[in-house]
């Protein structure tokens, strides 16, 4: 899942070097894994990526990967809740416009949800 996310960002103008240059990174707050079918070692499979949630300001997002066996059966699903971390200030931030556009370009899941924006949720501050 992490590799697919980072390949997606790289394809949209944000390779790892760009994150380092901007002192910005995605921070995964929670991963939920669901297993449905076995995939054997070195067996080919297909991975999809979709948005399951996004805040209006882009500071928080949920991405979902689905792992499909070659005959078309769903093998696993990973749902990752994340946000953008300013690596210097060590706090959640709004992403640059290009990253927001990349997130908005993702296909949306059937259960897509609008998430609270940065600073608009009570509690953890993340």
PDB file of C-alpha atoms in Angstrom:
ATOM      1  CA  UNK A   1       0.000   0.000   0.000  1.00  0.00           C
ATOM      2  CA  UNK A   2       2.732   2.457   0.928  1.00  0.00           C
ATOM      3  CA  UNK A   3       4.632   1.791  -2.305  1.00  0.00           C
ATOM      4  CA  UNK A   4       1.495   2.307  -4.402  1.00  0.00           C
ATOM      5  CA  UNK A   5       0.735   5.590  -2.595  1.00  0.00           C
ATOM      6  CA  UNK A   6       4.273   6.877  -3.109  1.00  0.00           C
ATOM      7  CA  UNK A   7       4.271   5.833  -6.778  1.00  0.00           C
ATOM      8  CA  UNK A   8       0.986   7.726  -7.207  1.00  0.00           C
ATOM      9  CA  UNK A   9       2.454  10.890  -5.658  1.00  0.00           C
ATOM     10  CA  UNK A  10       5.621  10.564  -7.774  1.00  0.00           C
ATOM     11  CA  UNK A  11       3.508  10.258 -10.938  1.00  0.00           C
ATOM     12  CA  UNK A  12       1.751  13.483  -9.924  1.00  0.00           C
ATOM     13  CA  UNK A  13       4.913  15.562  -9.457  1.00  0.00           C
ATOM     14  CA  UNK A  14       5.830  14.596  -5.915  1.00  0.00           C
ATOM     15  CA  UNK A  15       8.658  12.053  -5.910  1.00  0.00           C
ATOM     16  CA  UNK A  16      10.375  11.422  -2.570  1.00  0.00           C
ATOM     17  CA  UNK A  17      12.955  14.155  -3.315  1.00  0.00           C
ATOM     18  CA  UNK A  18      10.174  16.756  -3.585  1.00  0.00           C
ATOM     19  CA  UNK A  19       8.759  15.781  -0.197  1.00  0.00           C
ATOM     20  CA  UNK A  20      12.263  16.074   1.292  1.00  0.00           C
ATOM     21  CA  UNK A  21      12.819  19.464  -0.380  1.00  0.00           C
ATOM     22  CA  UNK A  22       9.523  20.809   0.979  1.00  0.00           C
ATOM     23  CA  UNK A  23      10.033  19.191   4.413  1.00  0.00           C
ATOM     24  CA  UNK A  24       6.582  17.667   4.052  1.00  0.00           C
ATOM     25  CA  UNK A  25       5.350  14.135   4.260  1.00  0.00           C
ATOM     26  CA  UNK A  26       2.241  12.016   4.434  1.00  0.00           C
ATOM     27  CA  UNK A  27       1.732  10.600   7.907  1.00  0.00           C
ATOM     28  CA  UNK A  28      -0.381   7.480   8.300  1.00  0.00           C
ATOM     29  CA  UNK A  29      -2.548   7.741  11.396  1.00  0.00           C
ATOM     30  CA  UNK A  30      -4.321   4.402  11.020  1.00  0.00           C
ATOM     31  CA  UNK A  31      -4.242   1.401   8.683  1.00  0.00           C
ATOM     32  CA  UNK A  32      -7.139  -1.037   8.535  1.00  0.00           C
ATOM     33  CA  UNK A  33      -6.427  -4.362   6.818  1.00  0.00           C
ATOM     34  CA  UNK A  34      -9.025  -6.846   5.631  1.00  0.00           C
ATOM     35  CA  UNK A  35      -7.986 -10.209   4.214  1.00  0.00           C
ATOM     36  CA  UNK A  36     -10.302 -12.192   1.931  1.00  0.00           C
ATOM     37  CA  UNK A  37      -8.201 -14.559  -0.200  1.00  0.00           C
ATOM     38  CA  UNK A  38      -4.686 -15.915  -0.099  1.00  0.00           C
ATOM     39  CA  UNK A  39      -2.026 -14.574  -2.464  1.00  0.00           C
ATOM     40  CA  UNK A  40       0.953 -16.901  -2.659  1.00  0.00           C
ATOM     41  CA  UNK A  41       4.582 -15.804  -2.701  1.00  0.00           C
ATOM     42  CA  UNK A  42       5.488 -14.342  -6.137  1.00  0.00           C
ATOM     43  CA  UNK A  43       1.913 -14.784  -7.419  1.00  0.00           C
ATOM     44  CA  UNK A  44       0.959 -11.829  -9.651  1.00  0.00           C
ATOM     45  CA  UNK A  45      -1.827  -9.548  -8.454  1.00  0.00           C
ATOM     46  CA  UNK A  46      -3.281  -6.108  -9.249  1.00  0.00           C
ATOM     47  CA  UNK A  47      -3.529  -3.185  -6.809  1.00  0.00           C
ATOM     48  CA  UNK A  48      -6.005  -0.312  -7.075  1.00  0.00           C
ATOM     49  CA  UNK A  49      -5.932   3.051  -5.307  1.00  0.00           C
ATOM     50  CA  UNK A  50      -8.946   5.231  -4.523  1.00  0.00           C
ATOM     51  CA  UNK A  51      -9.945   8.062  -2.201  1.00  0.00           C
ATOM     52  CA  UNK A  52     -12.245   6.988   0.622  1.00  0.00           C
ATOM     53  CA  UNK A  53     -12.223  10.398   2.299  1.00  0.00           C
ATOM     54  CA  UNK A  54     -10.860  13.924   1.959  1.00  0.00           C
ATOM     55  CA  UNK A  55     -11.158  17.141   3.942  1.00  0.00           C
ATOM     56  CA  UNK A  56     -12.084  20.345   2.107  1.00  0.00           C
ATOM     57  CA  UNK A  57      -8.608  21.779   2.715  1.00  0.00           C
ATOM     58  CA  UNK A  58      -6.827  18.499   1.873  1.00  0.00           C
ATOM     59  CA  UNK A  59      -5.068  18.285   5.249  1.00  0.00           C
ATOM     60  CA  UNK A  60      -6.668  14.898   5.966  1.00  0.00           C
ATOM     61  CA  UNK A  61      -7.372  12.055   3.590  1.00  0.00           C
ATOM     62  CA  UNK A  62      -8.260   8.374   3.460  1.00  0.00           C
ATOM     63  CA  UNK A  63      -6.852   6.172   0.714  1.00  0.00           C
ATOM     64  CA  UNK A  64      -7.957   2.657  -0.055  1.00  0.00           C
ATOM     65  CA  UNK A  65      -5.945  -0.033  -1.806  1.00  0.00           C
ATOM     66  CA  UNK A  66      -7.550  -3.222  -3.029  1.00  0.00           C
ATOM     67  CA  UNK A  67      -5.443  -6.228  -3.956  1.00  0.00           C
ATOM     68  CA  UNK A  68      -6.983  -8.382  -6.700  1.00  0.00           C
ATOM     69  CA  UNK A  69      -5.961 -11.863  -7.761  1.00  0.00           C
ATOM     70  CA  UNK A  70      -5.500 -12.449 -11.498  1.00  0.00           C
ATOM     71  CA  UNK A  71      -8.826 -14.289 -11.807  1.00  0.00           C
ATOM     72  CA  UNK A  72     -10.582 -11.198 -10.457  1.00  0.00           C
ATOM     73  CA  UNK A  73     -11.209 -12.116  -6.825  1.00  0.00           C
ATOM     74  CA  UNK A  74     -10.575  -9.543  -4.118  1.00  0.00           C
ATOM     75  CA  UNK A  75      -7.704 -10.756  -1.928  1.00  0.00           C
ATOM     76  CA  UNK A  76      -7.253  -7.864   0.517  1.00  0.00           C
ATOM     77  CA  UNK A  77      -8.193  -4.270   1.262  1.00  0.00           C
ATOM     78  CA  UNK A  78      -6.092  -1.671   3.089  1.00  0.00           C
ATOM     79  CA  UNK A  79      -7.728   1.576   4.201  1.00  0.00           C
ATOM     80  CA  UNK A  80      -5.258   4.214   5.384  1.00  0.00           C
ATOM     81  CA  UNK A  81      -6.249   7.365   7.283  1.00  0.00           C
ATOM     82  CA  UNK A  82      -3.580  10.023   6.834  1.00  0.00           C
ATOM     83  CA  UNK A  83      -2.650  13.679   6.827  1.00  0.00           C
ATOM     84  CA  UNK A  84       0.170  15.984   5.794  1.00  0.00           C
ATOM     85  CA  UNK A  85       2.923  16.617   8.308  1.00  0.00           C
ATOM     86  CA  UNK A  86       5.238  19.631   8.237  1.00  0.00           C
ATOM     87  CA  UNK A  87       8.462  17.834   9.130  1.00  0.00           C
ATOM     88  CA  UNK A  88      10.070  20.952  10.654  1.00  0.00           C
ATOM     89  CA  UNK A  89       7.141  22.180  12.747  1.00  0.00           C
ATOM     90  CA  UNK A  90       5.932  18.596  13.444  1.00  0.00           C
ATOM     91  CA  UNK A  91       2.290  19.558  12.929  1.00  0.00           C
ATOM     92  CA  UNK A  92      -0.466  18.822  10.450  1.00  0.00           C
ATOM     93  CA  UNK A  93      -0.700  21.226   7.520  1.00  0.00           C
ATOM     94  CA  UNK A  94      -2.666  21.926   4.359  1.00  0.00           C
ATOM     95  CA  UNK A  95      -0.933  20.447   1.291  1.00  0.00           C
ATOM     96  CA  UNK A  96       0.372  22.460  -1.671  1.00  0.00           C
ATOM     97  CA  UNK A  97      -2.152  22.969  -4.472  1.00  0.00           C
ATOM     98  CA  UNK A  98      -0.500  20.307  -6.675  1.00  0.00           C
ATOM     99  CA  UNK A  99      -0.895  17.657  -3.967  1.00  0.00           C
ATOM    100  CA  UNK A 100      -4.501  18.675  -3.392  1.00  0.00           C
ATOM    101  CA  UNK A 101      -5.138  18.332  -7.125  1.00  0.00           C
ATOM    102  CA  UNK A 102      -3.559  14.865  -7.080  1.00  0.00           C
ATOM    103  CA  UNK A 103      -5.817  13.773  -4.201  1.00  0.00           C
ATOM    104  CA  UNK A 104      -8.870  15.178  -5.977  1.00  0.00           C
ATOM    105  CA  UNK A 105      -7.940  13.263  -9.151  1.00  0.00           C
ATOM    106  CA  UNK A 106      -8.293   9.876  -7.447  1.00  0.00           C
ATOM    107  CA  UNK A 107     -11.398   7.832  -8.128  1.00  0.00           C
ATOM    108  CA  UNK A 108     -13.713   7.836  -5.092  1.00  0.00           C
ATOM    109  CA  UNK A 109     -14.956   4.796  -3.248  1.00  0.00           C
ATOM    110  CA  UNK A 110     -18.692   4.152  -2.893  1.00  0.00           C
ATOM    111  CA  UNK A 111     -18.409   5.014   0.812  1.00  0.00           C
ATOM    112  CA  UNK A 112     -16.348   8.219   0.308  1.00  0.00           C
ATOM    113  CA  UNK A 113     -16.688  10.678   3.211  1.00  0.00           C
ATOM    114  CA  UNK A 114     -15.970  14.381   3.589  1.00  0.00           C
ATOM    115  CA  UNK A 115     -13.511  14.711   6.500  1.00  0.00           C
ATOM    116  CA  UNK A 116     -13.101  17.618   8.934  1.00  0.00           C
ATOM    117  CA  UNK A 117     -10.488  20.192   7.893  1.00  0.00           C
ATOM    118  CA  UNK A 118      -7.312  20.998   9.831  1.00  0.00           C
ATOM    119  CA  UNK A 119      -8.110  22.506  13.210  1.00  0.00           C
ATOM    120  CA  UNK A 120     -11.854  21.914  12.915  1.00  0.00           C
ATOM    121  CA  UNK A 121     -12.097  18.739  14.900  1.00  0.00           C
ATOM    122  CA  UNK A 122     -12.004  18.535  18.663  1.00  0.00           C
ATOM    123  CA  UNK A 123      -9.647  16.350  20.590  1.00  0.00           C
ATOM    124  CA  UNK A 124      -6.327  15.068  19.318  1.00  0.00           C
ATOM    125  CA  UNK A 125      -5.271  18.047  17.220  1.00  0.00           C
ATOM    126  CA  UNK A 126      -4.208  15.701  14.414  1.00  0.00           C
TER     127      UNK A 126
END
